[in-house]
C-alpha cells in the first residue's frame, strides 16, 4: 500500500525548496532593514486564543479549524493564522514591558492550517510570512508596514501589484454602519446565499466578503463604511492616505473590503497581484491591518497593533505569473572519482578534507566505472574532478582536472589533505587567470 499526501497539502522537494529558501531569505533581509525581529510560536495553540481573537462567527473559526482535545482534555487547534498566537506570546512574555523596544516589531514564518476546499493558491496546510507591530497609534506605522510588504515583493522582482486599502473605523463606527448595512441587505434576504443569510444575523459585515457571485451583485450598492466613520476615524484614514501620497505610493480605496478576521479596526489593506499570467481566481497575496483592541482582548494592557500576513504559495504563483526565475542551480566544487575498491576509504577521506576546507565535494558510492562517474561530475557542474586509481593511491598522487578547460595536473594526495584550497586555486588560476 503506497500512500499519498493528505488532501490540501504539498511536499516541497529539492528543485522547488530552493525557491522557498530564496523567498524566506528575501523576507528576512527585508524585515531586518525595518528592524523587525523574529518570533516562533507553537504550531498548535489553545482553541480559545484563536476563537477569541479571530471571532467565533468567522469562517476560520466556525468551519476551518483543525481542532481536537488532547489526552489531557485540553481544547487545542493547529494554528490557522499567526496574529493571535503572537499576541498571546506578547502578553504572556510581557513584551510590553519597559525593557523592550517600542513599538515592538516582530515577524514570523511557518505553516498554518485551515480546513478549506483546496484549489490553486488555497491549501489546507499553507505557509505565511507575517509581521506585527505593537504599541504605535501613529498612522506612519500603518504606512511603514504596508511599504515593507511592497518592498518585499519589489525585492523579489514582482511588479504588477495593487495596494487596496479601506478603513473599518472604530468599534462604535462599525455599530452604526452595521445597522445601515442590515437595513440595506434585509430586503434582499431571500436572494442571499445560505451562508450570507446566516451572516446577516450573526456578523453582517461578513456578507461584504462573500465570494458568492449573487451576493457580490447585491453588495455592489451597499452603503459605504467610509460614510459612517466618526470625525476622528476619518481623520486617521486621511492621514494614512496623505502619507501614502507623500511617498508616491499608488493605491486603490475599496470601501467594500472587509477582512476575514474580526479583530481589525481602522486601516485594513490587501495586496493583489495584477500579473497578466496569474493563475486561478484568487489574486489577494497579502492582507492585514490595524487591530487596536486585540492585546487587551487577550488579557494584556491596551496596546495598539498593526500587522499583515502573506502567503508563500501565492508568492510562488505570482513569481511564475511574472516570469521571474529564481536561480537554484547546485554547484559542486570538486568531484572525487575513485576507481577500484581499494580507493574507497581514501576517497572518503578526500571528500572530507575538501569539505573541511570549505568547498562543496561529492564522490561516487555505487562503484561506477570512470565514465559513469565523470558523467555525474558533469551533471553536478563540478569545477574540478580528482581521479584516484589504485596506482595513484600506491604512489600517493591524484589527477586533478579542471573541467571547463580539460587541463589536468598531478598533485600529491598529502597536499590535497593539507591545503585543498591552494591546489584548487593553482589549477583554476592557471586556466582562468
Ligand atoms: P482568502 O480571502 O483568499 O481566503 P484570507 O482573507 O482568508 O484569504 P488571510 O487570513 O488574511 O487570508 O491570510 C493572509 C494571506 O495568507 C492571504 O492573502 C493568502 O496569501 C494566504 N492564505 C490564506 N489562506 C490560505 C490558504 N488556505 N492557502 C494558501 N494561502 C492562504
Ligand atoms: Mg480565507
Coordinates of C-alpha atoms and ligand atoms in Angstrom, one line a residue:
X1 CA 0.0 0.0 0.0
X2 CA 1.6 3.3 -1.1
X3 CA 0.2 6.4 0.4
X4 CA -0.5 9.8 -1.0
X5 CA -0.1 13.0 1.0
X6 CA -3.2 14.3 2.8
X7 CA -5.6 16.4 0.7
X8 CA -4.7 20.1 0.5
X9 CA -1.0 19.6 1.5
X10 CA 2.2 19.6 -0.6
X11 CA 5.6 18.0 -0.4
X12 CA 8.3 20.5 -1.2
X13 CA 11.1 18.7 -2.9
X14 CA 14.7 19.6 -3.9
X15 CA 14.5 21.8 -7.0
X16 CA 11.5 23.6 -5.6
X17 CA 12.7 24.1 -2.0
X18 CA 15.4 26.4 -3.2
X19 CA 12.6 28.9 -4.2
X20 CA 11.2 28.7 -0.7
X21 CA 14.5 29.3 0.8
X22 CA 15.0 32.3 -1.5
X23 CA 11.7 33.8 -0.6
X24 CA 12.4 33.2 3.1
X25 CA 15.8 34.8 2.9
X26 CA 14.5 37.9 1.0
X27 CA 11.9 38.2 3.7
X28 CA 14.5 38.1 6.5
X29 CA 16.7 40.6 4.7
X30 CA 13.8 42.9 4.0
X31 CA 12.3 42.8 7.5
X32 CA 15.7 43.3 9.0
X33 CA 16.1 46.6 7.3
X34 CA 12.9 47.7 9.0
X35 CA 14.2 46.5 12.4
X36 CA 11.7 43.6 12.8
X37 CA 12.8 40.6 14.9
X38 CA 11.6 37.0 14.5
X39 CA 9.4 35.1 17.0
X40 CA 8.5 31.4 16.7
X41 CA 5.3 30.2 18.4
X42 CA 4.0 26.7 18.6
X43 CA 2.3 25.1 15.6
X44 CA -0.6 24.2 17.9
X45 CA -2.4 26.7 20.1
X46 CA -5.2 26.9 22.7
X47 CA -8.5 26.9 20.8
X48 CA -9.7 29.9 22.8
X49 CA -6.7 32.1 21.8
X50 CA -7.9 31.7 18.2
X51 CA -11.6 31.8 18.7
X52 CA -11.5 34.9 20.9
X53 CA -9.2 36.8 18.5
X54 CA -10.4 35.8 15.1
X55 CA -14.0 35.6 16.1
X56 CA -16.5 32.8 16.6
X57 CA -18.6 33.6 13.6
X58 CA -15.8 33.9 11.1
X59 CA -15.3 31.1 8.5
X60 CA -11.9 30.3 10.0
X61 CA -13.3 29.5 13.5
X62 CA -16.7 28.2 12.6
X63 CA -15.6 25.9 9.7
X64 CA -11.9 25.7 9.1
X65 CA -10.2 24.8 12.4
X66 CA -8.1 21.6 12.8
X67 CA -9.1 21.4 16.5
X68 CA -9.1 18.4 18.9
X69 CA -9.0 17.5 22.5
X70 CA -5.6 16.2 23.6
X71 CA -5.0 13.3 26.0
X72 CA -5.3 15.8 28.9
X73 CA -8.6 17.0 27.6
X74 CA -7.3 20.4 26.5
X75 CA -9.0 22.0 23.6
X76 CA -6.2 22.5 21.1
X77 CA -6.1 23.6 17.5
X78 CA -3.4 23.7 14.8
X79 CA -2.9 27.4 14.3
X80 CA -4.9 28.8 11.4
X81 CA -3.1 32.2 11.4
X82 CA -0.2 33.9 13.2
X83 CA -1.5 37.1 14.8
X84 CA -3.5 35.6 17.7
X85 CA -0.6 33.3 18.8
X86 CA 1.9 36.3 18.6
X87 CA -0.5 38.4 20.6
X88 CA -0.7 35.6 23.2
X89 CA 3.1 35.4 23.4
X90 CA 3.3 39.3 23.6
X91 CA 1.0 39.3 26.6
X92 CA 2.4 36.1 28.2
X93 CA 6.1 37.3 28.0
X94 CA 5.2 40.9 28.9
X95 CA 6.8 42.2 25.8
X96 CA 5.0 45.5 26.5
X97 CA 7.5 45.9 29.4
X98 CA 9.9 48.9 29.6
X99 CA 12.9 46.7 28.7
X100 CA 11.5 46.1 25.2
X101 CA 11.8 48.5 22.2
X102 CA 8.6 50.4 21.4
X103 CA 6.9 49.9 19.1
X104 CA 7.7 46.2 19.4
X105 CA 8.2 45.0 15.8
X106 CA 8.2 41.3 15.1
X107 CA 7.8 38.8 12.3
X108 CA 7.1 35.0 11.9
X109 CA 7.1 32.5 9.2
X110 CA 5.7 29.0 9.0
X111 CA 2.8 26.6 8.3
X112 CA -0.8 27.5 9.0
X113 CA -3.8 25.1 8.8
X114 CA -7.3 25.6 7.6
X115 CA -9.8 23.1 6.5
X116 CA -10.8 24.7 3.2
X117 CA -11.7 23.4 -0.2
X118 CA -8.3 23.1 -1.9
X119 CA -7.7 24.9 -5.2
X120 CA -4.9 26.8 -6.9
X121 CA -3.4 29.0 -4.1
X122 CA -5.6 27.5 -1.4
X123 CA -4.3 24.7 0.7
X124 CA -5.1 23.1 4.0
X125 CA -1.5 23.4 5.2
X126 CA -0.1 26.6 3.7
X127 CA 2.7 28.9 4.7
X128 CA 2.6 32.5 5.8
X129 CA 5.2 35.2 6.4
X130 CA 3.7 37.7 8.8
X131 CA 4.6 40.8 10.8
X132 CA 3.1 42.6 13.8
X133 CA 3.8 46.0 15.3
X134 CA 2.7 46.6 18.9
X135 CA 2.4 49.9 20.7
X136 CA 2.1 52.6 17.9
X137 CA -1.0 54.6 17.3
X138 CA 0.9 56.6 14.6
X139 CA -0.6 56.2 11.1
X140 CA 3.1 56.2 10.0
X141 CA 3.2 52.6 11.4
X142 CA 0.3 51.6 9.1
X143 CA 2.1 53.1 6.2
X144 CA 5.6 51.8 7.0
X145 CA 4.3 48.3 7.4
X146 CA 2.4 48.4 4.1
X147 CA 5.5 49.8 2.5
X148 CA 7.5 46.9 3.9
X149 CA 5.2 44.4 2.3
X150 CA 5.5 46.2 -1.0
X151 CA 9.3 46.3 -0.5
X152 CA 9.4 42.6 0.0
X153 CA 7.7 41.9 -3.3
X154 CA 9.9 44.5 -5.0
X155 CA 13.0 42.7 -3.8
X156 CA 11.6 39.5 -5.4
X157 CA 11.2 41.4 -8.7
X158 CA 7.4 41.4 -8.6
X159 CA 6.0 44.4 -10.3
X160 CA 2.3 44.1 -11.1
X161 CA 0.7 44.8 -7.7
X162 CA -2.3 46.7 -6.5
X163 CA -2.4 48.0 -2.9
X164 CA -6.1 48.2 -1.8
X165 CA -7.0 50.0 1.4
X166 CA -10.1 50.7 3.4
X167 CA -11.0 51.8 6.9
X168 CA -13.2 49.9 9.3
X169 CA -13.2 52.8 11.7
X170 CA -13.7 52.2 15.5
X171 CA -15.9 49.7 17.2
X172 CA -18.6 52.4 17.6
X173 CA -18.4 53.4 13.9
X174 CA -18.9 49.8 13.0
X175 CA -22.0 49.5 15.2
X176 CA -23.6 52.4 13.3
X177 CA -22.6 51.0 10.0
X178 CA -23.7 47.6 10.8
X179 CA -27.3 48.8 11.3
X180 CA -27.2 50.7 7.9
X181 CA -25.9 47.6 6.2
X182 CA -28.6 45.4 7.8
X183 CA -31.2 47.8 6.7
X184 CA -29.9 47.7 3.2
X185 CA -29.5 43.9 3.0
X186 CA -32.7 42.8 4.7
X187 CA -35.0 43.4 1.6
X188 CA -32.6 41.1 -0.4
X189 CA -32.5 38.5 2.3
X190 CA -34.2 35.8 0.2
X191 CA -31.7 36.3 -2.6
X192 CA -28.6 36.0 -0.5
X193 CA -26.7 32.7 -0.3
X194 CA -27.5 30.5 2.7
X195 CA -24.2 31.4 4.3
X196 CA -24.9 35.1 3.9
X197 CA -28.4 34.8 5.3
X198 CA -26.7 33.5 8.4
X199 CA -24.0 36.2 8.3
X200 CA -26.8 38.8 8.1
X201 CA -27.9 37.8 11.6
X202 CA -24.5 36.9 13.2
X203 CA -22.0 39.2 11.5
X204 CA -23.4 41.3 8.7
X205 CA -20.1 42.9 7.6
X206 CA -19.0 39.4 6.6
X207 CA -21.6 39.5 3.8
X208 CA -19.4 42.0 2.1
X209 CA -16.6 39.4 2.0
X210 CA -18.8 36.7 0.4
X211 CA -17.3 35.0 -2.7
X212 CA -20.8 34.0 -3.9
X213 CA -21.5 35.8 -7.3
X214 CA -25.1 36.6 -6.4
X215 CA -24.1 38.0 -3.0
X216 CA -21.4 40.1 -4.8
X217 CA -24.1 41.6 -7.1
X218 CA -26.2 42.6 -4.1
X219 CA -23.4 44.2 -2.1
X220 CA -22.4 46.4 -5.1
X221 CA -24.8 49.1 -4.0
X222 CA -24.4 48.6 -0.2
X223 CA -23.7 51.7 1.8
X224 CA -20.0 52.6 2.2
X225 CA -18.5 52.3 5.6
X226 CA -16.4 55.3 4.9
X227 CA -19.6 57.4 5.2
X228 CA -20.1 56.1 8.7
X229 CA -16.7 56.9 10.2
X230 CA -16.5 59.4 13.1
X231 CA -14.6 62.5 12.5
X232 CA -11.6 61.0 14.4
X233 CA -11.6 57.8 12.3
X234 CA -11.9 59.8 9.1
X235 CA -9.0 62.0 10.1
X236 CA -6.9 58.9 10.9
X237 CA -7.7 57.4 7.5
X238 CA -6.9 60.7 5.8
X239 CA -3.5 60.8 7.4
X240 CA -2.8 57.3 6.1
X241 CA -3.7 58.3 2.5
X242 CA -1.8 61.6 2.8
X243 CA 1.3 59.7 3.8
X244 CA 0.9 57.2 1.0
X245 CA 0.5 60.1 -1.4
X246 CA 3.6 61.8 0.1
X247 CA 5.6 58.7 -0.6
X248 CA 4.2 58.4 -4.1
X249 CA 2.7 55.0 -3.4
X250 CA -0.2 54.1 -5.7
X251 CA -3.3 52.6 -4.1
X252 CA -7.0 52.0 -4.5
X253 CA -9.7 52.6 -1.9
X254 CA -12.3 49.8 -1.8
X255 CA -15.0 50.7 0.7
X256 CA -16.5 47.2 0.4
X257 CA -13.3 45.5 1.5
X258 CA -13.5 43.8 5.0
X259 CA -11.3 41.1 6.3
X260 CA -12.0 37.5 7.2
X261 CA -11.0 38.1 10.8
X262 CA -13.0 40.1 13.3
X263 CA -10.1 41.8 15.2
X264 CA -9.4 44.6 12.7
X265 CA -10.3 48.3 13.0
X266 CA -9.2 51.5 11.2
X267 CA -6.8 50.8 8.3
X268 CA -7.1 47.4 6.5
X269 CA -5.3 46.5 3.3
X270 CA -4.8 43.8 0.7
X271 CA -2.2 43.5 -2.0
X272 CA -3.4 41.9 -5.2
X273 CA -1.4 40.5 -8.0
X274 CA -2.2 42.1 -11.3
X275 CA 0.3 39.9 -13.3
X276 CA -1.3 39.0 -16.6
X277 CA -0.4 35.4 -16.1
X278 CA -1.8 35.0 -12.6
X279 CA -3.4 31.6 -12.4
X280 CA -6.8 31.0 -10.7
X281 CA -9.4 33.2 -9.3
X282 CA -7.7 34.3 -6.1
X283 CA -5.4 37.3 -6.5
X284 CA -5.0 38.5 -3.0
X285 CA -1.5 37.7 -2.0
X286 CA -1.1 39.7 1.2
X287 CA -3.5 41.1 3.8
X288 CA -3.5 42.9 7.1
X289 CA -4.5 45.9 9.1
X290 CA -4.8 47.6 12.4
X291 CA -6.1 45.7 15.5
X292 CA -6.1 48.1 18.4
X293 CA -8.3 46.0 20.8
X294 CA -6.7 42.6 20.4
X295 CA -3.9 42.8 23.0
X296 CA -6.5 43.8 25.7
X297 CA -8.9 41.1 24.5
X298 CA -6.2 38.5 25.2
X299 CA -5.5 39.9 28.7
X300 CA -2.8 42.4 28.1
X301 CA -2.7 46.2 28.6
X302 CA -4.5 48.3 26.0
X303 CA -1.9 48.3 23.1
X304 CA -2.5 49.3 19.5
X305 CA -1.4 46.8 16.9
X306 CA -0.8 46.6 13.2
X307 CA 0.2 43.6 11.0
X308 CA -0.1 41.6 7.9
X309 CA 0.3 38.1 6.6
X310 CA 1.3 37.0 3.1
X311 CA 1.1 33.5 1.6
X312 CA 4.3 31.9 0.4
X313 CA 2.4 29.6 -2.0
X314 CA 0.7 32.6 -3.6
X315 CA 4.0 34.4 -3.8
X316 CA 5.3 31.5 -5.8
X317 CA 2.3 31.7 -8.1
X318 CA 3.0 35.4 -8.5
X319 CA 6.7 34.8 -9.3
X320 CA 5.6 32.3 -12.0
X321 CA 3.0 34.7 -13.4
X322 CA 5.6 37.5 -13.6
X323 CA 8.0 35.1 -15.4
X324 CA 10.6 35.5 -12.6
X325 CA 13.2 32.8 -12.5
X326 CA 14.9 32.1 -9.2
X327 CA 18.4 30.7 -9.6
X328 CA 18.5 27.3 -7.9
X329 CA 21.5 25.5 -9.5
X330 CA 23.6 23.3 -7.4
X331 CA 27.3 24.0 -7.7
X332 CA 29.8 21.3 -6.8
X333 CA 33.4 22.5 -6.5
X334 CA 35.1 19.1 -6.5
X335 CA 34.0 15.6 -7.5
X336 CA 36.3 12.7 -6.5
X337 CA 36.4 9.8 -8.9
X338 CA 37.6 6.7 -7.1
X339 CA 38.4 3.6 -9.2
X340 CA 38.7 0.2 -7.6
X341 CA 37.5 -0.9 -4.1
X342 CA 40.9 -0.2 -2.6
X343 CA 40.3 3.5 -3.1
X344 CA 37.0 3.6 -1.1
X345 CA 38.5 4.7 2.2
X346 CA 40.9 7.2 0.7
X347 CA 38.0 8.7 -1.4
X348 CA 36.0 9.1 1.8
X349 CA 38.9 10.9 3.4
X350 CA 39.5 13.1 0.4
X351 CA 35.9 14.5 0.2
X352 CA 36.0 15.1 4.0
X353 CA 39.3 17.1 3.6
X354 CA 37.8 19.1 0.8
X355 CA 34.7 19.9 2.8
X356 CA 36.8 20.8 5.8
X357 CA 38.5 23.4 3.5
X358 CA 35.1 24.9 2.9
X359 CA 34.3 23.5 -0.5
X360 CA 31.4 21.5 -1.8
X361 CA 32.5 18.0 -2.5
X362 CA 30.9 14.8 -3.8
X363 CA 32.0 11.3 -4.8
X364 CA 30.7 8.0 -6.1
X365 CA 29.1 5.4 -3.9
X366 CA 27.9 2.9 -6.4
X367 CA 31.2 1.5 -7.8
X368 CA 30.5 3.1 -11.2
X369 CA 33.1 2.9 -13.9
X370 CA 35.2 6.1 -14.7
X371 CA 32.8 7.1 -17.5
X372 CA 29.8 7.0 -15.3
X373 CA 31.5 8.9 -12.5
X374 CA 32.6 11.6 -14.9
X375 CA 29.0 11.8 -16.3
X376 CA 27.8 12.5 -12.7
X377 CA 30.5 15.1 -12.2
X378 CA 29.3 16.9 -15.3
X379 CA 25.7 16.8 -14.3
X380 CA 26.7 18.3 -10.9
X381 CA 28.6 21.1 -12.7
X382 CA 31.7 20.1 -10.8
X383 CA 34.5 22.6 -11.3
X384 CA 37.3 20.1 -10.8
X385 CA 37.4 16.3 -10.8
X386 CA 40.0 14.4 -8.8
X387 CA 40.7 10.9 -10.1
X388 CA 42.2 8.3 -7.8
X389 CA 43.1 4.9 -9.2
X390 CA 44.8 2.1 -7.3
X391 CA 48.2 3.1 -8.9
X392 CA 47.8 6.7 -7.8
X393 CA 46.9 5.6 -4.4
X394 CA 50.0 3.5 -4.1
X395 CA 52.1 6.4 -5.3
X396 CA 50.4 9.0 -3.1
X397 CA 49.3 11.0 -6.1
X398 CA 46.0 12.1 -7.6
X399 CA 44.9 13.6 -11.0
X400 CA 43.1 16.9 -10.8
X401 CA 41.2 18.0 -13.8
X402 CA 39.7 21.5 -14.5
X403 CA 36.5 20.5 -16.2
X404 CA 35.8 23.6 -18.3
X405 CA 39.3 23.7 -19.9
X406 CA 40.2 20.0 -19.7
X407 CA 43.5 20.9 -18.2
X408 CA 44.8 18.2 -15.9
X409 CA 47.6 18.3 -13.3
X410 CA 49.0 15.6 -11.0
X411 CA 49.1 16.6 -7.3
X412 CA 50.2 14.9 -4.1
X413 CA 47.5 13.4 -2.0
X414 CA 49.1 14.8 1.1
X415 CA 48.8 18.3 -0.4
X416 CA 45.1 17.9 -1.1
X417 CA 44.6 16.9 2.5
X418 CA 46.7 19.6 3.9
X419 CA 45.6 22.5 1.8
X420 CA 43.0 21.8 -0.8
X421 CA 42.4 25.5 -1.4
X422 CA 45.9 26.0 -2.6
X423 CA 45.8 23.2 -5.1
X424 CA 42.4 24.2 -6.3
X425 CA 43.4 27.9 -6.7
X426 CA 46.5 26.8 -8.6
X427 CA 44.7 24.7 -11.2
X428 CA 41.7 27.2 -11.5
X429 CA 44.0 30.2 -11.8
X430 CA 46.3 28.6 -14.3
X431 CA 43.5 28.5 -16.8
X432 CA 41.1 31.2 -15.7
X433 CA 43.8 33.7 -14.7
Ligands
LIG1 P1 -8.9 34.4 1.2 O1 -9.8 35.6 1.1 O2 -8.1 34.2 -0.1 O3 -9.4 33.2 1.8 P2 -8.0 35.2 3.8 O4 -8.6 36.5 3.9 O5 -8.6 34.1 4.4 O6 -7.7 34.9 2.2 P3 -5.8 35.8 5.5 O7 -6.3 35.0 6.6 O8 -5.8 37.3 5.6 O9 -6.4 35.4 4.1 O10 -4.3 35.4 5.2 C1 -3.3 36.2 4.6 C2 -2.7 35.6 3.3 O11 -2.4 34.2 3.6 C3 -3.6 35.5 2.1 O12 -3.6 36.7 1.4 C4 -3.0 34.4 1.3 O13 -1.9 34.8 0.6 C5 -2.6 33.4 2.4 N1 -3.6 32.4 2.6 C6 -4.7 32.4 3.4 N2 -5.4 31.3 3.4 C7 -4.7 30.4 2.5 C8 -4.8 29.1 2.1 N3 -5.8 28.3 2.5 N4 -3.9 28.6 1.2 C9 -2.9 29.3 0.8 N5 -2.7 30.6 1.2 C10 -3.6 31.2 2.1
LIG2 MG1 -9.8 32.6 3.7

